Structures are given as C-alpha cells and as structure tokens.
Short mmCIF file of C-alpha atoms (C1' of nucleotides) in Angstrom, two decimals:
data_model
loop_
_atom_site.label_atom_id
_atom_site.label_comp_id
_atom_site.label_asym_id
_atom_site.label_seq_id
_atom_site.Cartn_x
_atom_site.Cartn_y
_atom_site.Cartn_z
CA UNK A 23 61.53 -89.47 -7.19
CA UNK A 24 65.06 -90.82 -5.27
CA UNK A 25 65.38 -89.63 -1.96
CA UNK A 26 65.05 -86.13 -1.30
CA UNK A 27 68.31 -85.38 1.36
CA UNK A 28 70.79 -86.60 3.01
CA UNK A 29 71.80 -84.09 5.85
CA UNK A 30 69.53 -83.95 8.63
CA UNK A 31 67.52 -80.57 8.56
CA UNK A 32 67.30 -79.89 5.04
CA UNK A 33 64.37 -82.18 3.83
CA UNK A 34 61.94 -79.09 3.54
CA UNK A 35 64.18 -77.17 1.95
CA UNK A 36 64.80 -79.91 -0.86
CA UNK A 37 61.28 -80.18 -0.99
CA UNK A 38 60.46 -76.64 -1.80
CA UNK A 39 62.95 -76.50 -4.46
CA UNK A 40 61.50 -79.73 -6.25
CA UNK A 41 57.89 -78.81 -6.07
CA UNK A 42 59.21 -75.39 -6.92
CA UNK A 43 60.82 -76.41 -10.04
CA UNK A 44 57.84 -78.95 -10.79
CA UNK A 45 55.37 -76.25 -10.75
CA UNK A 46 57.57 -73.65 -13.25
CA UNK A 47 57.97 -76.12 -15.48
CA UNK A 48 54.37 -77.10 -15.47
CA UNK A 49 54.95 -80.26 -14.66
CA UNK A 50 52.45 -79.54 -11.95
CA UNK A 51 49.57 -77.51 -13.49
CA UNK A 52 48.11 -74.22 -11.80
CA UNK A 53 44.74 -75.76 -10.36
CA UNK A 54 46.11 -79.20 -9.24
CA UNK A 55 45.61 -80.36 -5.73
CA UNK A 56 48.62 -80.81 -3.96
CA UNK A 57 48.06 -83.36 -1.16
CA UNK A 58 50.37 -83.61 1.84
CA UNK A 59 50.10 -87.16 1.59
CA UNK A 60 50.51 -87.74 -1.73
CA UNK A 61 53.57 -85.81 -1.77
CA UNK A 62 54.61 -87.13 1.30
CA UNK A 63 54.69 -90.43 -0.45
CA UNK A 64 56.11 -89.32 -3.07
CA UNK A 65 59.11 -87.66 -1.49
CA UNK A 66 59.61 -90.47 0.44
CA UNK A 67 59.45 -88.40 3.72
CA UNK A 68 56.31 -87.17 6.41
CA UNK A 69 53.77 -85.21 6.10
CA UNK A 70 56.07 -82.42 8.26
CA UNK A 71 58.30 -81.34 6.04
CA UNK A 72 55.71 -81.58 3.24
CA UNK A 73 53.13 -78.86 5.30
CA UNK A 74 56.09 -76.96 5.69
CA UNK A 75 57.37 -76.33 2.17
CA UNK A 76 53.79 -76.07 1.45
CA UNK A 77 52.85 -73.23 3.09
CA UNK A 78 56.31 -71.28 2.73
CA UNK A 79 55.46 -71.48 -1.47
CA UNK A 80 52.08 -70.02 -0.32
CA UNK A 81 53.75 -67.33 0.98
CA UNK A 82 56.28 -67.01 -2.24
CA UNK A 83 52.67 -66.98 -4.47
CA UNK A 84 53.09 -70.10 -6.19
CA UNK A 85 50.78 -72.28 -4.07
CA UNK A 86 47.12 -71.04 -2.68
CA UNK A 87 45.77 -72.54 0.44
CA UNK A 88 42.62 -72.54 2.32
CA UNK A 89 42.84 -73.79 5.60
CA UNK A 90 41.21 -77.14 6.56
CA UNK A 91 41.06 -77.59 2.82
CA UNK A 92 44.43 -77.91 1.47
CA UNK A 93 46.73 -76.06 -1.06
CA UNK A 94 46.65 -75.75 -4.93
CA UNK A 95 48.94 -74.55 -7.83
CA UNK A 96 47.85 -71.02 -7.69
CA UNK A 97 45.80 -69.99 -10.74
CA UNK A 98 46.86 -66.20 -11.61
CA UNK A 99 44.30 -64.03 -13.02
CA UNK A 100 44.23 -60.98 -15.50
CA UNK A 101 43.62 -58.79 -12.25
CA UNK A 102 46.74 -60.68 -10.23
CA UNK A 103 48.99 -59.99 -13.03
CA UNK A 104 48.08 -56.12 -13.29
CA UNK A 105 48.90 -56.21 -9.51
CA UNK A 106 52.32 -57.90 -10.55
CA UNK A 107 52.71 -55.48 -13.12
CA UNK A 108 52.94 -52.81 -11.30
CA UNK A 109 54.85 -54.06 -8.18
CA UNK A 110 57.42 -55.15 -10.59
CA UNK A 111 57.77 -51.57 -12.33
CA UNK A 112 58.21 -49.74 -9.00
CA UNK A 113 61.18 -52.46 -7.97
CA UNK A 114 62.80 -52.43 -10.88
CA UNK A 115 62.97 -49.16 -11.43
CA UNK A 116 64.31 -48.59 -8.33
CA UNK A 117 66.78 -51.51 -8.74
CA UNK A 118 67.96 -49.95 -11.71
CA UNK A 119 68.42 -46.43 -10.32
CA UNK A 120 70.57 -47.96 -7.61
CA UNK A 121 72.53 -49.97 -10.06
CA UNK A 122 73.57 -46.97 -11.80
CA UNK A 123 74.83 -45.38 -8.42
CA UNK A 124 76.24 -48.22 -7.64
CA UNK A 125 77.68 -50.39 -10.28
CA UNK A 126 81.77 -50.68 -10.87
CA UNK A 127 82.83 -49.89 -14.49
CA UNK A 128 83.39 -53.41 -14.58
CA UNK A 129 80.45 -54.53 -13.83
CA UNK A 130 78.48 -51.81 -16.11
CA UNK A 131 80.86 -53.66 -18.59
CA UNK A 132 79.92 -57.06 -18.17
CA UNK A 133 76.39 -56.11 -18.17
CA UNK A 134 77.41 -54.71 -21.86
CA UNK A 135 78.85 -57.94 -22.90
CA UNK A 136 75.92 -59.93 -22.08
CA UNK A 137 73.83 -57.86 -23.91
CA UNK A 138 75.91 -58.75 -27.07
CA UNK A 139 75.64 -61.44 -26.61
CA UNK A 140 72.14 -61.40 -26.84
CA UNK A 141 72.35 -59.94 -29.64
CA UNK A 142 74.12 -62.60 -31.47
CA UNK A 143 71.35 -64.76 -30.23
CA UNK A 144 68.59 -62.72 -31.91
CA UNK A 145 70.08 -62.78 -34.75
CA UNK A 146 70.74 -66.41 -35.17
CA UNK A 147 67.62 -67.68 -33.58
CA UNK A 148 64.07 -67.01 -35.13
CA UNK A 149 61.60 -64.36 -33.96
CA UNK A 150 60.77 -64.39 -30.81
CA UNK A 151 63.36 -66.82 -29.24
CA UNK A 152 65.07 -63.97 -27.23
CA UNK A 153 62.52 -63.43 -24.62
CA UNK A 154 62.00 -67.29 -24.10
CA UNK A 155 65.48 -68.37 -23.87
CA UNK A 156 66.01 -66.67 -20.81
CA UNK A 157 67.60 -63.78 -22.33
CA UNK A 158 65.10 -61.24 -20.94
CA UNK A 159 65.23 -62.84 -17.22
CA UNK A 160 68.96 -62.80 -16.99
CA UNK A 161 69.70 -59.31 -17.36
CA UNK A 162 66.88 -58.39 -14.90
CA UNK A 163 68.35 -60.53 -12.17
CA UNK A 164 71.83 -58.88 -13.15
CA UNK A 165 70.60 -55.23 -12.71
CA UNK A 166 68.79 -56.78 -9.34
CA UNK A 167 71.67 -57.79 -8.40
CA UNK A 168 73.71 -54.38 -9.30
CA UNK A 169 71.81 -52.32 -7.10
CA UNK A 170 73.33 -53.92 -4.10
CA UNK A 171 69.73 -54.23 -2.22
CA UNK A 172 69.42 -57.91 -1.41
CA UNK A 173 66.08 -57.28 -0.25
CA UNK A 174 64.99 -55.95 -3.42
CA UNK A 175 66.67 -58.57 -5.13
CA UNK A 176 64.85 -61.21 -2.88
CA UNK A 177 61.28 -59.96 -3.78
CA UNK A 178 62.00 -60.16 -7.54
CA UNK A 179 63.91 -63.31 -7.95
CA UNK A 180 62.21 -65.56 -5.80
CA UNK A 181 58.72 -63.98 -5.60
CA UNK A 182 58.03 -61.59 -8.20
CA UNK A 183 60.08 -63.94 -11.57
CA UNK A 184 58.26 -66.90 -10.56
CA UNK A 185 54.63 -65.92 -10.42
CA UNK A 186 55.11 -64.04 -13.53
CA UNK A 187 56.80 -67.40 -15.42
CA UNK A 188 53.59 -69.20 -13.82
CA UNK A 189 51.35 -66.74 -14.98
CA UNK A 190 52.90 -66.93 -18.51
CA UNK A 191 52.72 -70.85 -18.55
CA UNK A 192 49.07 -70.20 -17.66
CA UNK A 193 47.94 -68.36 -20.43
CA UNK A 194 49.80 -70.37 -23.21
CA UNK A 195 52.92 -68.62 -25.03
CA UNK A 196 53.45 -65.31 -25.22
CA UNK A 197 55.16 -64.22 -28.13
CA UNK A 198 57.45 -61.44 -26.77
CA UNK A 199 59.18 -58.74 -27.77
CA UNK A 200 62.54 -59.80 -28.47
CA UNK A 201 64.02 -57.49 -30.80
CA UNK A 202 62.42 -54.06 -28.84
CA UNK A 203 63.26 -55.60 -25.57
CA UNK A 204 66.61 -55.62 -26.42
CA UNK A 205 67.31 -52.22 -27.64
CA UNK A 206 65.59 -51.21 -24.56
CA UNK A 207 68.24 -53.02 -22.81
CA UNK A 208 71.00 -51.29 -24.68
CA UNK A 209 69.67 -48.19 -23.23
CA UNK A 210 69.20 -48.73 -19.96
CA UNK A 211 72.74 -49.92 -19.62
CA UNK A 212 74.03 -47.19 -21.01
CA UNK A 213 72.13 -45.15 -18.54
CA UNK A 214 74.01 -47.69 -15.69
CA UNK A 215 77.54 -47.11 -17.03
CA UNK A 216 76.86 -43.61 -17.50
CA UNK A 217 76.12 -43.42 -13.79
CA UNK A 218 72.76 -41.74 -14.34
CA UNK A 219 70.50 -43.36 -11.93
CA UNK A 220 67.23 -41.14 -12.86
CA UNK A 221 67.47 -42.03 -16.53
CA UNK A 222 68.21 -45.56 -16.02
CA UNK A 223 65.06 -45.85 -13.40
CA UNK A 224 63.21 -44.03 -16.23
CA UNK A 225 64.02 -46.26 -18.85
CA UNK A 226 63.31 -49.29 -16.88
CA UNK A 227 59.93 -48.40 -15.90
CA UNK A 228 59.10 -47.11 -19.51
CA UNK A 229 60.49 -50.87 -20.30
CA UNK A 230 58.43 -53.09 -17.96
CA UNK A 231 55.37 -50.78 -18.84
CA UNK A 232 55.91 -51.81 -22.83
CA UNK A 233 56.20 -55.31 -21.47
CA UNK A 234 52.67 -54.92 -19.76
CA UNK A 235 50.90 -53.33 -22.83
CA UNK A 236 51.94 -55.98 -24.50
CA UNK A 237 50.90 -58.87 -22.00
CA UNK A 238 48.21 -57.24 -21.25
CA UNK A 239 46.99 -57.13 -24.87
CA UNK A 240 47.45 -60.86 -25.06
CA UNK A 241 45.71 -62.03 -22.04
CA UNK A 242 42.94 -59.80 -21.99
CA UNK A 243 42.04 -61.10 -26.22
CA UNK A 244 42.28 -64.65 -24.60
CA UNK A 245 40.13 -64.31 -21.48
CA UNK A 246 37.17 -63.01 -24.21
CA UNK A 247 37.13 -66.79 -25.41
CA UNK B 29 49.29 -67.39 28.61
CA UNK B 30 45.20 -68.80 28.65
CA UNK B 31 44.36 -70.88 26.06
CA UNK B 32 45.30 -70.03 22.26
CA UNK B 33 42.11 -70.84 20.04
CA UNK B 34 39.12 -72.88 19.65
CA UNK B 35 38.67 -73.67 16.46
CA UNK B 36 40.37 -76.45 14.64
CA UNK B 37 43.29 -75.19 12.31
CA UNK B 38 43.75 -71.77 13.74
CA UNK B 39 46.61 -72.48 16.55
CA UNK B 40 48.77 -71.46 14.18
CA UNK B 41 47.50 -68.12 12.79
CA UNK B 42 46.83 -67.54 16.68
CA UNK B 43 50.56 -67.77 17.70
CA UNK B 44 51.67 -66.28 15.08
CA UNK B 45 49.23 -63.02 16.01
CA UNK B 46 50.55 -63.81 19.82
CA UNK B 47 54.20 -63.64 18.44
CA UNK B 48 54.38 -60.70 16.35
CA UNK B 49 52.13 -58.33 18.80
CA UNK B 50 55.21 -59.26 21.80
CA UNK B 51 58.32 -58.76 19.50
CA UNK B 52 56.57 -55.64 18.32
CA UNK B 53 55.30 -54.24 21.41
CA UNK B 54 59.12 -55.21 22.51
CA UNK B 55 57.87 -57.69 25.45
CA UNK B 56 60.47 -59.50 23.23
CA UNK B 57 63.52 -58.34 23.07
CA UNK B 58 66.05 -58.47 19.68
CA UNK B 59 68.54 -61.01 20.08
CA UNK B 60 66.50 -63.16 22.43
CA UNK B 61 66.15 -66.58 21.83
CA UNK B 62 62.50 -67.90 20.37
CA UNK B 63 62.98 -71.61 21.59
CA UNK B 64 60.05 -74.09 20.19
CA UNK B 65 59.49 -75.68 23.64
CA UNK B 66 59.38 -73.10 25.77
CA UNK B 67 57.23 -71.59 23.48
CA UNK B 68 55.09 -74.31 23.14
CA UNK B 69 54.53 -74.76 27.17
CA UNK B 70 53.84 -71.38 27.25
CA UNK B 71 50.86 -71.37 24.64
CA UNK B 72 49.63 -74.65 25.85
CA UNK B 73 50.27 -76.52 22.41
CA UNK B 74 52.57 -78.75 20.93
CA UNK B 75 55.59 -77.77 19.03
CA UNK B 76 54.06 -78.26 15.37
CA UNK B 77 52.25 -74.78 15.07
CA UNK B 78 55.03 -73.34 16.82
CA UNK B 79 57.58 -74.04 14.21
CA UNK B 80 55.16 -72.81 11.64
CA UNK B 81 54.41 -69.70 13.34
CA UNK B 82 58.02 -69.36 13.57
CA UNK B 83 58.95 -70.05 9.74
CA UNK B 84 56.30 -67.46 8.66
CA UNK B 85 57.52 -64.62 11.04
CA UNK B 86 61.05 -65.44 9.99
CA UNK B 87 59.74 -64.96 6.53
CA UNK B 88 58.00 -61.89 7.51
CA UNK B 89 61.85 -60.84 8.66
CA UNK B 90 60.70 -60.70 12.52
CA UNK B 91 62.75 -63.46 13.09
CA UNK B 92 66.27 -64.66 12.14
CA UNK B 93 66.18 -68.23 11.78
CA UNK B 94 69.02 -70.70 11.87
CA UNK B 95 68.98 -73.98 10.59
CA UNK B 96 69.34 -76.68 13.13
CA UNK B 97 69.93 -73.84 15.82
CA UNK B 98 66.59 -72.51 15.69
CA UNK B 99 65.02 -68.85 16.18
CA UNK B 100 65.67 -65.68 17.61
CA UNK B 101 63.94 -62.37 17.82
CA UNK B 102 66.26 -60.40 14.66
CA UNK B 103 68.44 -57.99 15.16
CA UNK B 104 67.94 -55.09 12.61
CA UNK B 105 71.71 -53.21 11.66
CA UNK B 106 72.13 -49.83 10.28
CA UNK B 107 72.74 -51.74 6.62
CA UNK B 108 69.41 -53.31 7.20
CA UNK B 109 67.80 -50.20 7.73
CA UNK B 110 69.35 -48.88 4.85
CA UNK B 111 67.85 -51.44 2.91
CA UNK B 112 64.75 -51.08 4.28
CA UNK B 113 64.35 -47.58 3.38
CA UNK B 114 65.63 -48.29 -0.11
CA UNK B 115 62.73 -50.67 -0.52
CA UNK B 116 60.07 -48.05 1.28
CA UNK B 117 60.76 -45.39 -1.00
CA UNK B 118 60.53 -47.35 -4.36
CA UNK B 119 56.81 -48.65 -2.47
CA UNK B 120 55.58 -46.30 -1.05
CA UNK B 121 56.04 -43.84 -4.14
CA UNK B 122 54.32 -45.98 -6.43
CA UNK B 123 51.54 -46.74 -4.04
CA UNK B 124 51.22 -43.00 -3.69
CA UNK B 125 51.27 -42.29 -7.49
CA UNK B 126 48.68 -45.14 -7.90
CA UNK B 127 46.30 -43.84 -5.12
CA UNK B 128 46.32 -40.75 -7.23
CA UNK B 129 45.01 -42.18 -10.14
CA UNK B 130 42.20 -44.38 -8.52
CA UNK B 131 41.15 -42.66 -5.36
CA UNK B 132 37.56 -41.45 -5.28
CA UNK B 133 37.17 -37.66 -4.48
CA UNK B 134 35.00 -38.92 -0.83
CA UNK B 135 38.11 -40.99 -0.48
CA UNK B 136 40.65 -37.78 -1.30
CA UNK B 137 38.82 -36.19 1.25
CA UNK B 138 38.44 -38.47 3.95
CA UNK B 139 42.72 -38.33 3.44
CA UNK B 140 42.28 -34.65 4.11
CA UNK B 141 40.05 -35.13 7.26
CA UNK B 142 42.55 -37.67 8.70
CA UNK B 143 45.31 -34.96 8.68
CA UNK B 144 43.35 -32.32 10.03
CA UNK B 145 42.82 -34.43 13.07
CA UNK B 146 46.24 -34.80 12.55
CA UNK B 147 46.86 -31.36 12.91
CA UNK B 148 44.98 -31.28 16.10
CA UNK B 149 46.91 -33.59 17.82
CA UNK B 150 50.55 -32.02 17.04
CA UNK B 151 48.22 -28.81 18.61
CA UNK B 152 47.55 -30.25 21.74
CA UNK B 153 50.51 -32.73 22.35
CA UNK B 154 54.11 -32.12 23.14
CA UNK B 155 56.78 -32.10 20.33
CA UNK B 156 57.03 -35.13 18.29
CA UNK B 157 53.84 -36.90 19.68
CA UNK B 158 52.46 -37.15 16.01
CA UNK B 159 54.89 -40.12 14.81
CA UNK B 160 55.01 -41.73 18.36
CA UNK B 161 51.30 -41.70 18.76
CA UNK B 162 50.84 -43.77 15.02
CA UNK B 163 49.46 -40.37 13.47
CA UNK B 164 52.09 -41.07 10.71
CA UNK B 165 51.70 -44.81 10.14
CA UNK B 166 47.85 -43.99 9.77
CA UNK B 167 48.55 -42.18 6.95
CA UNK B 168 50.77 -44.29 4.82
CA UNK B 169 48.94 -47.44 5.71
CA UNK B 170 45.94 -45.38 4.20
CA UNK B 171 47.52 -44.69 1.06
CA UNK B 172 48.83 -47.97 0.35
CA UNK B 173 45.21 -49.36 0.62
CA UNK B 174 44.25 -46.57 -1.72
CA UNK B 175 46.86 -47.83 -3.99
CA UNK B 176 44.31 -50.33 -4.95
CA UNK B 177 47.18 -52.71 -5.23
CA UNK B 178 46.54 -55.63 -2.69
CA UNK B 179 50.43 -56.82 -3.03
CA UNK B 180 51.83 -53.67 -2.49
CA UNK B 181 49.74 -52.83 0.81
CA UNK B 182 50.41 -56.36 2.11
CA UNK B 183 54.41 -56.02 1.13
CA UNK B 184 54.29 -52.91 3.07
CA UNK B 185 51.40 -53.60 5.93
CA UNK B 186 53.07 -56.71 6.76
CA UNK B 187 56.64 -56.86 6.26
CA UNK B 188 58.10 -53.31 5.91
CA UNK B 189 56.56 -51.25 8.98
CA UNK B 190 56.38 -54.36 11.34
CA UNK B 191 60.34 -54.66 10.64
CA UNK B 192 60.69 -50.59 10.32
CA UNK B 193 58.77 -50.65 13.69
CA UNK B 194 61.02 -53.61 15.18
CA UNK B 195 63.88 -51.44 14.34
CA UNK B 196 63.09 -48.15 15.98
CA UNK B 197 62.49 -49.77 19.01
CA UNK B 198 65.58 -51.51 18.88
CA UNK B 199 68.13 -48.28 18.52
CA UNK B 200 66.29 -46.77 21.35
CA UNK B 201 63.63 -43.93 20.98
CA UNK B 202 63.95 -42.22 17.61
CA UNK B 203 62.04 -38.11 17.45
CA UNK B 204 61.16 -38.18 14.25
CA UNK B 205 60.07 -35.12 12.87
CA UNK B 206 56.03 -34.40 13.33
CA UNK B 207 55.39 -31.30 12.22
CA UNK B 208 58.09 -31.02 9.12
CA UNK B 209 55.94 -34.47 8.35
CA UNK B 210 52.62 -33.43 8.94
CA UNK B 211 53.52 -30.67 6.47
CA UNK B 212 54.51 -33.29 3.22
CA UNK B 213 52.03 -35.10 4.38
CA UNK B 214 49.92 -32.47 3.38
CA UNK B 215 51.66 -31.75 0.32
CA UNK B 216 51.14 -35.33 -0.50
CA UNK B 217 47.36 -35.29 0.14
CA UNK B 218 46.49 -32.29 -2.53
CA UNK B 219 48.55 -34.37 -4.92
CA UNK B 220 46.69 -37.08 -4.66
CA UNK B 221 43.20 -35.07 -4.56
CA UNK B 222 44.01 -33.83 -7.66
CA UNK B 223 44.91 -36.93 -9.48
CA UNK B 224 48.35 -35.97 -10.04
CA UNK B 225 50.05 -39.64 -9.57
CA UNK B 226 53.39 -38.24 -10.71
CA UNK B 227 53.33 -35.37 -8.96
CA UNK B 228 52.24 -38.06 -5.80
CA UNK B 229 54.62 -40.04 -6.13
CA UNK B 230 57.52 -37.89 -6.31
CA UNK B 231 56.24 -35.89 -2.93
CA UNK B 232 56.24 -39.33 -1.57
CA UNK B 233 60.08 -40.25 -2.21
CA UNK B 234 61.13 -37.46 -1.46
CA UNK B 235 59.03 -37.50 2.45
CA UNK B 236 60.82 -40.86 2.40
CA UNK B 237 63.94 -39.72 1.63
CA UNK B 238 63.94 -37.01 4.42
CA UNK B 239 63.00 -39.58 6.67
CA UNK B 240 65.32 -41.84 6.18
CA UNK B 241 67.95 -39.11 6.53
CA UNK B 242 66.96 -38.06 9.61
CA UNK B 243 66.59 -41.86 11.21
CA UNK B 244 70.13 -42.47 9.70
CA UNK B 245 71.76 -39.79 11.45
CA UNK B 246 70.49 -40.66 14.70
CA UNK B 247 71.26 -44.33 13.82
CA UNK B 248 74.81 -44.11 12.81
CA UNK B 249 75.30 -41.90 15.61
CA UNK B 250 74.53 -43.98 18.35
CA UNK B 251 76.32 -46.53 16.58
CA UNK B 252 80.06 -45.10 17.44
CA UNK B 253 78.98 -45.38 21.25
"C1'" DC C 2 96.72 -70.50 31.72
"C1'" DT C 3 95.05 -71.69 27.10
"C1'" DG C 4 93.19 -74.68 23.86
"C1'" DA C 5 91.41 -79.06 22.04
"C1'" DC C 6 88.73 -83.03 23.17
"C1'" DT C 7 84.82 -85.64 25.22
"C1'" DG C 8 80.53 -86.66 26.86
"C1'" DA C 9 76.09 -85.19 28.61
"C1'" DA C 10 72.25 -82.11 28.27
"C1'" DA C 11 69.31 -79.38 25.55
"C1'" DT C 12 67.29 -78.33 21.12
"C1'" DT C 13 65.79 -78.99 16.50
"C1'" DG C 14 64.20 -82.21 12.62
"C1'" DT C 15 61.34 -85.96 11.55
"C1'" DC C 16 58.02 -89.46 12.09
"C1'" DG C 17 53.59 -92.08 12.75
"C1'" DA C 18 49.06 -91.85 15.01
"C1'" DC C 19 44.81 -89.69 16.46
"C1'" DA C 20 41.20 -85.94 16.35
"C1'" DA C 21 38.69 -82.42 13.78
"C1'" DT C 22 37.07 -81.00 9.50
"C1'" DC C 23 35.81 -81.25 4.74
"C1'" DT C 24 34.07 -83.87 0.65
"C1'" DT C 25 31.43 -87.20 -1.58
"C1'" DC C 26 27.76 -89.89 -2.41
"C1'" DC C 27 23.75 -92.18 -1.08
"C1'" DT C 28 19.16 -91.99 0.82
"C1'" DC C 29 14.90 -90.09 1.70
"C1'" DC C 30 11.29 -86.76 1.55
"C1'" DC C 31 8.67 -83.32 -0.99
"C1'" DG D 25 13.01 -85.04 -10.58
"C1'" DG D 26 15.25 -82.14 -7.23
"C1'" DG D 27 17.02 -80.84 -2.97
"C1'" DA D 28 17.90 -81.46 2.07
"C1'" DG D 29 20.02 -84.60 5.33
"C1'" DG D 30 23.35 -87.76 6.83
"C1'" DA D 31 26.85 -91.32 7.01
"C1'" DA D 32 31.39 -92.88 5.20
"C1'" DG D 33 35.74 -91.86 3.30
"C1'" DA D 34 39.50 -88.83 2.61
"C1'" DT D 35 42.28 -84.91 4.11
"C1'" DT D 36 44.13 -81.54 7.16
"C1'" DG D 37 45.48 -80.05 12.06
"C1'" DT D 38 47.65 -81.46 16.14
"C1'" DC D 39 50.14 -84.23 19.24
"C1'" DG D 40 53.84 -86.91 21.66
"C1'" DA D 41 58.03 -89.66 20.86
"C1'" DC D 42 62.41 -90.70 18.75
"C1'" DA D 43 66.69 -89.53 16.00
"C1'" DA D 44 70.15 -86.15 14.57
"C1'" DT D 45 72.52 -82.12 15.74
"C1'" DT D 46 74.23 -78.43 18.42
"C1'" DT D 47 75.73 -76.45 22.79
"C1'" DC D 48 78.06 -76.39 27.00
"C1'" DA D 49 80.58 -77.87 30.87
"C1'" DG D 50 84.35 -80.39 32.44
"C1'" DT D 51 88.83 -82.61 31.62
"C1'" DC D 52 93.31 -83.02 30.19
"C1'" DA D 53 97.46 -82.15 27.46
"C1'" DG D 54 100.78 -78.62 26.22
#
DNA sequence: CTGACTGAAATTGTCGACAATCTTCCTCCC
DNA sequence: GGGAGGAAGATTGTCGACAATTTCAGTCAG
C-alpha cells in the first residue's frame, strides 16, 4: 500500500512497476481479475493512471484484456510458451553473435568472473539452486546487454524474461538444469572473448533449445493431468 | 476529420488506426509535435483515448514520448536504423527457417505464385518499382505469417516495418534494389518449398544483410550533407 | 548585447462523474 | 427441471475540469 509517488507525472509509471512486481512474484495469480477500481483504491490514486499501466502490461504480455470486459493476469499456455521459445532462441542468438563482435576484453572478462562465480554457487548450494537463484537470468541480461542493441535488449528484459518467469510460476517449479546450463555458459563465453560471433550465436541457440526440451518435457507431462 | 467510431470502447483503437495510417503515409511529419488537444478537437473526442492512442504508438516506436512534455512524431537516426536491421535479420531469419518447416506444399506454392506476379511487375514497371510498389513487403509479411509464430509476425507486422517504413520516408526516397531482390527472394522461396529451414533461414540473413548495406550507404551518405 | 529571472500562457497529469456495456441473478414460460 | 428473458448491480469507456509542470516572451542587471 503507502502512496504510490510523489512527483507529478510518474503515478503510472509507479504503478506498472508495483503490479509488475506483484504479478512475478505471484502475489497476483495468472487468472485474477484486475479491476481498475479496485486497484485504483488500492493505489490510492484514479482510475487514469490505473487504465493506463493496465493496458501498457497488456502490451508487455503480462496482463490480457478484452475490451468492455476488463484485464486479467495472463494465463500462458503450452502453445504460448513454444511461441516464446522460439522468439527467444532467434534473439539471443543474435544477441550473442553481436556480443562477441562487440564486447571489450574487459567485459568478455567480467562475463568470465561471473560465471565463477556461479560456479562456487553450484557447488555450495544443492541441486538445482543455480537456475532459481537468478544465476541463469543474469548472464542472459549481461550478453543482452553486450551486444550493444538496446532494442534487442528491450524485447528480452522487459518482455520476453517476464512472461517466461510467469509462465514458470504457472506451471509449478521447474527443476532446471543447473549444472549443464552452466557449462554451456562456459562455452559460449569463451566463444565471446574469442571474438567468434558465429560460434557463440551457435552455442546460444543450441543452449536455449536444451532449455526448451527440457521445459517442454515438464509442461507437456503436467498438462496430461 | 468526421466522426471516429460508433461503438462504445473503440475510440481508442480508432485513433490509434487514424494515427499510425498519417505518420506512415507521412501526412505527419517526423519531429512534429502530436499535442493531446489539438488532437482531440480534431477527432471530435476528449483527451482520454488520445493519450492512450498515444502511449501505445509510442510503444509501437512511432512516437517519441516525453514525460510531462508530451509526444512527437519520432525521429529515426542512422544508429536507429542500425538497430533496426540488427533486430530484422535475427527475425526475419528465424521466421523464414520456421516457415520452412511448417508450410504446406499449396502454401509453398502460393509463395511461388506471388513472385511470379512479382516478376511481372519489375517487367512492366520502371526500375525499382518492385520495393516502392509493396511487392517486397508482400513477401516478408507472407513469410512471417507462415512462420506459424503469432509473436514473431506481430513483432515484425507491427513494430519493425511500420518504424522501417517511418524511416525510409524520413531520409528521403531510398531505390532499393528490385530485381537483385526479386532474385533472393526467389532463392528464398525454393528453400522454403523444400523444407530446408536452415538453408531458409540463412538465404534470409543474408537478403537482409544486403539490404541493410545498401540502405546504409545511402543513409550515411546523405547524412554528411 | 548577452544572460538570468519572472510571470503568463499553454500543455500534460490527475481526478471525479456520467454513459454504455457486461454480468449476475431472478422470474417466468415451456 | 431447464432455458429464455429481463431487470439490477457492477465495471469499463468517455468526458470535462482542476492542479502541476513546462514553455515562452518580456524585463532587467551586468
């Protein structure tokens, strides 16, 4: 609750971020109604800024709305999340391909010493704990970042990353594959320090395709029940 | 002007139509202001489904928007384009490579038939007619709906070639390159008809690629006027 | 003449109210 | 008992007005 902002202008703005954050942590559940004026009230603000943020997570995937009806936490499907799928391995294989063009030693460094880090975390945590700590995200949204395309970088960080957490939080935990993910993401960085944008695209799609097989696998056994 | 819609709840989608058919048909020029009132007077509505019209074309990258300033029709730069193409060519390939693996054979061959009327046209019109007269945008707009991938047609239906198309029109007349185009496009189409997605795909970036080369030269030149 | 300041005008952000539409539930007829 | 019809309540779509902010013209000091 508390008030939402302070500056004039930026009420919607704070309001997309909370309901944002609400819904990835499931503290909003994909299905619920979202009201305007229930969240109005909530927010302590009109129904304005409310429609606004509203339709602009619509348009980020989060939210679905019908018109004269209202909007929803967006319930992804087994079909939605093959569409995902494969949206996601075209952009990041490009984003990796320009991240090997474009990346500084320095950077191709750093992006070394997180993945030691990493692995430190693997080994000290129990199985699975790698993917769900946020390992796996950060060093996609590094290489995003590498390839010096903001647009790219855009359409997986704040579109792409958040329907697939909301997808995940939909169909209960998936296990993961920390410890293959992670030698995966040895080798594609070598591939960016090396410079060798082909290989590095190549390894990255290989890698989100691995990650689908295995998601895949999982959600399709579920749906049967 | 004349009245916008009818039907309750659709003032919004209407303006938003109105909006985006007079930036791209350029009876709105880049750089000029988008100001809520005036708008509003001049589709006989009140400033609510203005702003949201506004919001979701500055989402669709149409518009820049400006917080507490408000809208203007955007102004694409030569790094923009860049990124643009960056994005295209990591889209369109996978569409293409995708469209390989699901098209039908009627559907391979309806491709076929829509560059042999292709073909025709380069025939009968004057150099460079094909990519003015939309003979080229037919074509990719086709495969991405073959792509059976409803999120990477609507990424590229609705965001890329409007803002591809705003962009052209703002650096003056660009040739393009019809018949070298028609050509790969060819190339493209017996790649796809024989279910060769890789083979697809890589025609694809590399038609891209050739594109984009061409566009930048006559980009960055006019840019040292 | 240049630059900072001031105040007015114009513009955006927000609000509360009304109209159109959808949803729910009750009634009535078969 | 089941389904069509309809009225009441709830919700979204739209509007006009007010508050906050930006922009611009004019003034004045240096």
């Amino acid at each position: 609750m508390s008030t939402i902002s302070v500056r004039h202008g930026d009420s919607s703005a704070a309001i997309l971020e909370r309901l944002r954050a609400d819904i990835l942590a499931g503290r909003l559940v994909p299905g619920e109604r979202l009201g305007e004026v229930a969240l109005a009230r909530r927010f302590e603000v009109s129904r304005g800024p409310v429609r606004e943020a509203l339709r602009l997570l619509a348009d980020a995937g989060l939210v679905s709305f019908t018109p004269n009806v209202g909007a929803r936490v967006r319930e992804l499907s087994l079909a939605d999340a093959r569409v995902l799928y494969e949206l996601r391995e075209a952009l990041e294989a490009e984003a990796a391909r320009l991240a090997a063009l474009r990346a500084t030693p320095e950077e191709a460094r750093d992006l070394g010493a997180l993945l030691k880090q990493h692995a430190g975390e693997i080994a000290a945590h129990p199985v699975g704990a790698y993917f769900q700590s946020g390992g796996d995200a950060d060093f996609h949204i590094v290489i995003a970042r590498l390839s010096g395309n903001p647009l790219i970088l855009r359409l997986l960080d704040s579109e792409l990353y958040p329907q697939l957490s909301l997808l995940r939080r939909r169909h209960g935990r998936v296990q993961g594959r920390g410890r293959e993910a992670l030698i995966e993401h040895e080798r594609i960085q070598e591939a960016i320090a090396a410079g060798d944008g082909e290989l590095a695209g190549l390894l990255m799609r290989r890698h989100i395709r691995a990650s689908w097989t295995s998601l895949a696998g999982e959600l399709s056994q579920e749906e049967e029940r």
